[in-house]
């Protein structure tokens, strides 16, 4: 838990667990800022008025496991007020199980970013950007989101792992594998990858809604990244 931002200068390979009975549980939480994994390294051209180019990333991978469980309230694998910026790849396992709502990754007022573009405009190369791990969100009394962003989701590389959201409730219930208010970019979805959403309403007078990938107000782009 960080009152402002959560900066991890290298990679994550450890196991992180948060368990709550009454109250929310979060594996990593940045209350007022961002969650950043990896350090961006810039190189100067040595000129009197230097130009700096992003040339490499120290660390940047999210491996290991993050598990958040709340018996009665909300659970978050990673929760950030603004951006979640994983500058390498997500290779680990993120599991959130909530008695109310559950979120694998939640950016409340920003974007979820995976991967970094290195170099200049003429020599761009991609560092990381792959989601080969697993993200699972299970809500037993509310809605579930595998990855949720109020702005946009950008997975620059390949989604070859799995994202799953499972929600059950007596009232109207929602499940989203990937959800963003604005654009969702996926560099590629590999054969065998999975994005799933399952919503079950136990009261016949209410409704259940399930969306594997949903952009509420904009586009879903797979296979090509379009820059403004």
mmCIF file of C-alpha atoms in Angstrom:
data_model
loop_
_atom_site.group_PDB
_atom_site.id
_atom_site.type_symbol
_atom_site.label_atom_id
_atom_site.label_comp_id
_atom_site.label_asym_id
_atom_site.label_seq_id
_atom_site.Cartn_x
_atom_site.Cartn_y
_atom_site.Cartn_z
ATOM 1 C CA UNK A 1 0.000 0.000 0.000
ATOM 2 C CA UNK A 2 1.276 3.435 -0.992
ATOM 3 C CA UNK A 3 -0.514 6.656 -0.130
ATOM 4 C CA UNK A 4 0.802 8.155 -3.390
ATOM 5 C CA UNK A 5 2.468 6.013 -6.117
ATOM 6 C CA UNK A 6 3.907 2.507 -6.000
ATOM 7 C CA UNK A 7 7.258 2.302 -7.840
ATOM 8 C CA UNK A 8 8.988 -1.044 -8.348
ATOM 9 C CA UNK A 9 12.362 -0.266 -9.956
ATOM 10 C CA UNK A 10 13.044 -3.787 -11.227
ATOM 11 C CA UNK A 11 10.795 -6.826 -11.714
ATOM 12 C CA UNK A 12 8.415 -8.733 -9.450
ATOM 13 C CA UNK A 13 9.182 -12.421 -8.894
ATOM 14 C CA UNK A 14 7.876 -12.855 -5.346
ATOM 15 C CA UNK A 15 4.470 -14.000 -4.106
ATOM 16 C CA UNK A 16 2.226 -11.308 -2.591
ATOM 17 C CA UNK A 17 -0.889 -12.176 -0.576
ATOM 18 C CA UNK A 18 -3.582 -9.977 1.015
ATOM 19 C CA UNK A 19 -6.489 -11.500 2.975
ATOM 20 C CA UNK A 20 -9.359 -9.625 4.631
ATOM 21 C CA UNK A 21 -12.575 -10.837 6.189
ATOM 22 C CA UNK A 22 -14.505 -7.567 6.517
ATOM 23 C CA UNK A 23 -13.017 -4.811 4.390
ATOM 24 C CA UNK A 24 -11.234 -4.648 1.040
ATOM 25 C CA UNK A 25 -8.125 -6.634 0.129
ATOM 26 C CA UNK A 26 -5.494 -5.455 -2.380
ATOM 27 C CA UNK A 27 -2.209 -7.066 -3.358
ATOM 28 C CA UNK A 28 -0.695 -3.747 -4.532
ATOM 29 C CA UNK A 29 -2.458 -0.413 -4.125
ATOM 30 C CA UNK A 30 -1.496 3.144 -5.048
ATOM 31 C CA UNK A 31 -4.070 5.295 -3.266
ATOM 32 C CA UNK A 32 -3.383 8.637 -4.966
ATOM 33 C CA UNK A 33 -0.939 7.800 -7.761
ATOM 34 C CA UNK A 34 0.347 5.201 -10.229
ATOM 35 C CA UNK A 35 1.709 1.676 -10.072
ATOM 36 C CA UNK A 36 4.933 1.464 -12.129
ATOM 37 C CA UNK A 37 6.986 -1.694 -12.624
ATOM 38 C CA UNK A 38 10.433 -1.226 -14.175
ATOM 39 C CA UNK A 39 12.767 1.754 -14.603
ATOM 40 C CA UNK A 40 13.006 3.655 -17.883
ATOM 41 C CA UNK A 41 16.600 4.389 -18.997
ATOM 42 C CA UNK A 42 17.317 7.283 -21.354
ATOM 43 C CA UNK A 43 20.523 7.999 -23.319
ATOM 44 C CA UNK A 44 21.729 11.480 -24.292
ATOM 45 C CA UNK A 45 23.147 12.315 -27.730
ATOM 46 C CA UNK A 46 25.791 14.481 -26.027
ATOM 47 C CA UNK A 47 24.791 17.714 -27.745
ATOM 48 C CA UNK A 48 24.985 21.087 -26.029
ATOM 49 C CA UNK A 49 21.201 20.986 -25.913
ATOM 50 C CA UNK A 50 20.872 17.222 -25.607
ATOM 51 C CA UNK A 51 18.154 15.007 -26.946
ATOM 52 C CA UNK A 52 17.291 12.018 -24.816
ATOM 53 C CA UNK A 53 16.138 8.682 -26.268
ATOM 54 C CA UNK A 54 14.482 5.894 -24.317
ATOM 55 C CA UNK A 55 16.936 3.047 -24.896
ATOM 56 C CA UNK A 56 16.194 0.350 -22.315
ATOM 57 C CA UNK A 57 14.177 -0.753 -19.304
ATOM 58 C CA UNK A 58 15.569 -2.123 -16.076
ATOM 59 C CA UNK A 59 13.321 -4.994 -14.992
ATOM 60 C CA UNK A 60 9.707 -4.310 -15.838
ATOM 61 C CA UNK A 61 8.259 -7.834 -15.638
ATOM 62 C CA UNK A 62 5.456 -8.876 -13.326
ATOM 63 C CA UNK A 63 6.016 -12.508 -12.397
ATOM 64 C CA UNK A 64 5.409 -14.477 -9.230
ATOM 65 C CA UNK A 65 1.867 -14.300 -7.909
ATOM 66 C CA UNK A 66 -0.467 -11.712 -6.414
ATOM 67 C CA UNK A 67 -3.457 -13.039 -4.467
ATOM 68 C CA UNK A 68 -6.123 -10.855 -2.861
ATOM 69 C CA UNK A 69 -9.100 -12.326 -1.000
ATOM 70 C CA UNK A 70 -11.918 -10.562 0.858
ATOM 71 C CA UNK A 71 -14.654 -12.649 2.437
ATOM 72 C CA UNK A 72 -17.337 -9.957 2.440
ATOM 73 C CA UNK A 73 -16.022 -6.965 0.501
ATOM 74 C CA UNK A 74 -14.009 -6.070 -2.628
ATOM 75 C CA UNK A 75 -10.749 -7.690 -3.738
ATOM 76 C CA UNK A 76 -8.095 -6.190 -6.023
ATOM 77 C CA UNK A 77 -4.966 -7.823 -7.403
ATOM 78 C CA UNK A 78 -3.552 -4.382 -8.283
ATOM 79 C CA UNK A 79 -5.485 -1.161 -7.673
ATOM 80 C CA UNK A 80 -4.238 2.244 -8.769
ATOM 81 C CA UNK A 81 -5.841 5.656 -8.683
ATOM 82 C CA UNK A 82 -4.155 6.498 -11.988
ATOM 83 C CA UNK A 83 -2.082 4.357 -14.395
ATOM 84 C CA UNK A 84 -0.892 0.795 -13.979
ATOM 85 C CA UNK A 85 2.295 0.719 -16.090
ATOM 86 C CA UNK A 86 3.925 -2.704 -16.431
ATOM 87 C CA UNK A 87 6.897 -1.775 -18.598
ATOM 88 C CA UNK A 88 7.869 -5.351 -19.463
ATOM 89 C CA UNK A 89 5.602 -8.405 -19.602
ATOM 90 C CA UNK A 90 3.068 -9.992 -17.274
ATOM 91 C CA UNK A 91 4.209 -13.580 -16.776
ATOM 92 C CA UNK A 92 2.836 -14.302 -13.303
ATOM 93 C CA UNK A 93 -0.520 -15.097 -11.761
ATOM 94 C CA UNK A 94 -2.970 -12.526 -10.425
ATOM 95 C CA UNK A 95 -5.998 -13.778 -8.480
ATOM 96 C CA UNK A 96 -8.697 -11.660 -6.853
ATOM 97 C CA UNK A 97 -11.631 -13.204 -5.008
ATOM 98 C CA UNK A 98 -14.207 -10.903 -3.425
ATOM 99 C CA UNK A 99 -17.372 -11.444 -1.417
ATOM 100 C CA UNK A 100 -18.629 -8.302 -3.161
ATOM 101 C CA UNK A 101 -16.738 -7.156 -6.307
ATOM 102 C CA UNK A 102 -13.422 -8.448 -7.682
ATOM 103 C CA UNK A 103 -10.801 -6.840 -9.936
ATOM 104 C CA UNK A 104 -7.615 -8.415 -11.263
ATOM 105 C CA UNK A 105 -6.174 -5.038 -12.351
ATOM 106 C CA UNK A 106 -8.033 -1.775 -11.728
ATOM 107 C CA UNK A 107 -7.025 1.703 -12.871
ATOM 108 C CA UNK A 108 -9.673 3.969 -11.374
ATOM 109 C CA UNK A 109 -8.791 7.160 -13.257
ATOM 110 C CA UNK A 110 -6.157 6.185 -15.792
ATOM 111 C CA UNK A 111 -4.908 3.465 -18.127
ATOM 112 C CA UNK A 112 -3.507 -0.055 -17.907
ATOM 113 C CA UNK A 113 -0.292 -0.290 -19.960
ATOM 114 C CA UNK A 114 1.789 -3.347 -20.806
ATOM 115 C CA UNK A 115 5.094 -2.955 -22.657
ATOM 116 C CA UNK A 116 7.399 -0.092 -23.659
ATOM 117 C CA UNK A 117 8.354 1.315 -27.053
ATOM 118 C CA UNK A 118 12.118 2.019 -27.170
ATOM 119 C CA UNK A 119 14.135 4.188 -29.563
ATOM 120 C CA UNK A 120 13.217 7.095 -31.773
ATOM 121 C CA UNK A 121 10.386 7.401 -34.269
ATOM 122 C CA UNK A 122 12.545 5.851 -37.020
ATOM 123 C CA UNK A 123 14.034 3.012 -34.930
ATOM 124 C CA UNK A 124 11.223 1.911 -32.653
ATOM 125 C CA UNK A 125 11.495 -1.477 -30.940
ATOM 126 C CA UNK A 126 9.145 -3.113 -28.480
ATOM 127 C CA UNK A 127 10.295 -4.151 -25.029
ATOM 128 C CA UNK A 128 8.046 -6.708 -23.333
ATOM 129 C CA UNK A 129 4.352 -6.065 -23.768
ATOM 130 C CA UNK A 130 3.263 -9.703 -23.515
ATOM 131 C CA UNK A 131 0.587 -11.153 -21.266
ATOM 132 C CA UNK A 132 1.550 -14.811 -20.939
ATOM 133 C CA UNK A 133 0.427 -15.202 -17.333
ATOM 134 C CA UNK A 134 -3.056 -15.504 -15.859
ATOM 135 C CA UNK A 135 -5.481 -12.971 -14.422
ATOM 136 C CA UNK A 136 -8.542 -14.226 -12.561
ATOM 137 C CA UNK A 137 -11.268 -12.216 -10.833
ATOM 138 C CA UNK A 138 -14.085 -13.990 -8.982
ATOM 139 C CA UNK A 139 -16.922 -12.114 -7.270
ATOM 140 C CA UNK A 140 -19.378 -14.071 -5.143
ATOM 141 C CA UNK A 141 -21.695 -11.139 -4.357
ATOM 142 C CA UNK A 142 -21.123 -8.534 -7.056
ATOM 143 C CA UNK A 143 -19.383 -7.851 -10.365
ATOM 144 C CA UNK A 144 -16.005 -9.088 -11.650
ATOM 145 C CA UNK A 145 -13.404 -7.458 -13.893
ATOM 146 C CA UNK A 146 -10.237 -9.155 -15.129
ATOM 147 C CA UNK A 147 -8.672 -5.857 -16.242
ATOM 148 C CA UNK A 148 -10.521 -2.555 -15.849
ATOM 149 C CA UNK A 149 -9.437 0.982 -16.812
ATOM 150 C CA UNK A 150 -11.393 4.228 -16.734
ATOM 151 C CA UNK A 151 -9.325 5.440 -19.693
ATOM 152 C CA UNK A 152 -7.787 2.787 -21.977
ATOM 153 C CA UNK A 153 -6.000 -0.591 -22.020
ATOM 154 C CA UNK A 154 -2.861 -1.068 -24.123
ATOM 155 C CA UNK A 155 -1.198 -4.490 -24.439
ATOM 156 C CA UNK A 156 1.534 -3.764 -26.973
ATOM 157 C CA UNK A 157 2.740 -7.337 -27.454
ATOM 158 C CA UNK A 158 0.915 -10.642 -27.490
ATOM 159 C CA UNK A 159 -1.826 -11.959 -25.259
ATOM 160 C CA UNK A 160 -1.003 -15.650 -24.985
ATOM 161 C CA UNK A 161 -2.176 -16.287 -21.410
ATOM 162 C CA UNK A 162 -5.641 -16.072 -19.908
ATOM 163 C CA UNK A 163 -7.940 -13.466 -18.397
ATOM 164 C CA UNK A 164 -11.108 -14.644 -16.652
ATOM 165 C CA UNK A 165 -13.911 -12.870 -14.809
ATOM 166 C CA UNK A 166 -16.628 -14.782 -12.940
ATOM 167 C CA UNK A 167 -19.450 -13.020 -11.089
ATOM 168 C CA UNK A 168 -22.455 -14.219 -9.083
ATOM 169 C CA UNK A 169 -25.103 -12.132 -7.311
ATOM 170 C CA UNK A 170 -28.824 -11.952 -6.502
ATOM 171 C CA UNK A 171 -29.114 -8.545 -8.190
ATOM 172 C CA UNK A 172 -28.056 -7.437 -11.676
ATOM 173 C CA UNK A 173 -24.531 -8.768 -12.128
ATOM 174 C CA UNK A 174 -21.736 -7.953 -14.580
ATOM 175 C CA UNK A 175 -18.567 -9.781 -15.648
ATOM 176 C CA UNK A 176 -15.881 -8.330 -17.935
ATOM 177 C CA UNK A 177 -12.663 -9.954 -19.062
ATOM 178 C CA UNK A 178 -11.204 -6.658 -20.358
ATOM 179 C CA UNK A 179 -13.106 -3.408 -19.768
ATOM 180 C CA UNK A 180 -12.201 0.195 -20.592
ATOM 181 C CA UNK A 181 -14.188 3.369 -21.128
ATOM 182 C CA UNK A 182 -12.001 4.211 -24.130
ATOM 183 C CA UNK A 183 -9.847 2.206 -26.567
ATOM 184 C CA UNK A 184 -8.562 -1.314 -25.942
ATOM 185 C CA UNK A 185 -5.397 -2.153 -27.951
ATOM 186 C CA UNK A 186 -4.074 -5.696 -28.280
ATOM 187 C CA UNK A 187 -0.967 -6.251 -30.383
ATOM 188 C CA UNK A 188 -1.944 -9.855 -31.013
ATOM 189 C CA UNK A 189 -3.983 -12.682 -29.520
ATOM 190 C CA UNK A 190 -2.202 -16.010 -29.776
ATOM 191 C CA UNK A 191 -3.811 -19.340 -30.504
ATOM 192 C CA UNK A 192 -4.741 -20.927 -27.204
ATOM 193 C CA UNK A 193 -5.088 -17.632 -25.359
ATOM 194 C CA UNK A 194 -8.302 -16.987 -23.466
ATOM 195 C CA UNK A 195 -10.401 -14.018 -22.382
ATOM 196 C CA UNK A 196 -13.617 -15.103 -20.684
ATOM 197 C CA UNK A 197 -16.485 -13.656 -18.684
ATOM 198 C CA UNK A 198 -19.238 -15.526 -16.822
ATOM 199 C CA UNK A 199 -22.074 -13.792 -14.993
ATOM 200 C CA UNK A 200 -24.760 -15.624 -13.016
ATOM 201 C CA UNK A 201 -27.792 -14.011 -11.371
ATOM 202 C CA UNK A 202 -29.421 -16.238 -8.776
ATOM 203 C CA UNK A 203 -32.636 -14.165 -8.682
ATOM 204 C CA UNK A 204 -34.812 -14.744 -11.724
ATOM 205 C CA UNK A 205 -36.181 -11.160 -11.712
ATOM 206 C CA UNK A 206 -32.708 -9.645 -12.210
ATOM 207 C CA UNK A 207 -30.254 -9.881 -15.119
ATOM 208 C CA UNK A 208 -26.719 -11.038 -15.774
ATOM 209 C CA UNK A 209 -24.325 -9.483 -18.301
ATOM 210 C CA UNK A 210 -21.039 -10.951 -19.506
ATOM 211 C CA UNK A 211 -18.503 -9.379 -21.883
ATOM 212 C CA UNK A 212 -15.174 -10.913 -22.834
ATOM 213 C CA UNK A 213 -13.753 -7.622 -24.167
ATOM 214 C CA UNK A 214 -15.668 -4.361 -23.962
ATOM 215 C CA UNK A 215 -14.833 -0.748 -24.761
ATOM 216 C CA UNK A 216 -17.746 1.267 -23.396
ATOM 217 C CA UNK A 217 -17.230 4.377 -25.554
ATOM 218 C CA UNK A 218 -14.579 3.677 -28.180
ATOM 219 C CA UNK A 219 -12.828 0.905 -30.145
ATOM 220 C CA UNK A 220 -11.308 -2.521 -29.651
ATOM 221 C CA UNK A 221 -8.242 -2.896 -31.901
ATOM 222 C CA UNK A 222 -6.461 -6.244 -32.277
ATOM 223 C CA UNK A 223 -3.432 -6.795 -34.504
ATOM 224 C CA UNK A 224 -2.675 -3.168 -35.284
ATOM 225 C CA UNK A 225 -1.942 -0.219 -33.021
ATOM 226 C CA UNK A 226 -3.197 3.115 -34.343
ATOM 227 C CA UNK A 227 -1.511 6.299 -33.133
ATOM 228 C CA UNK A 228 -3.228 9.680 -33.164
#
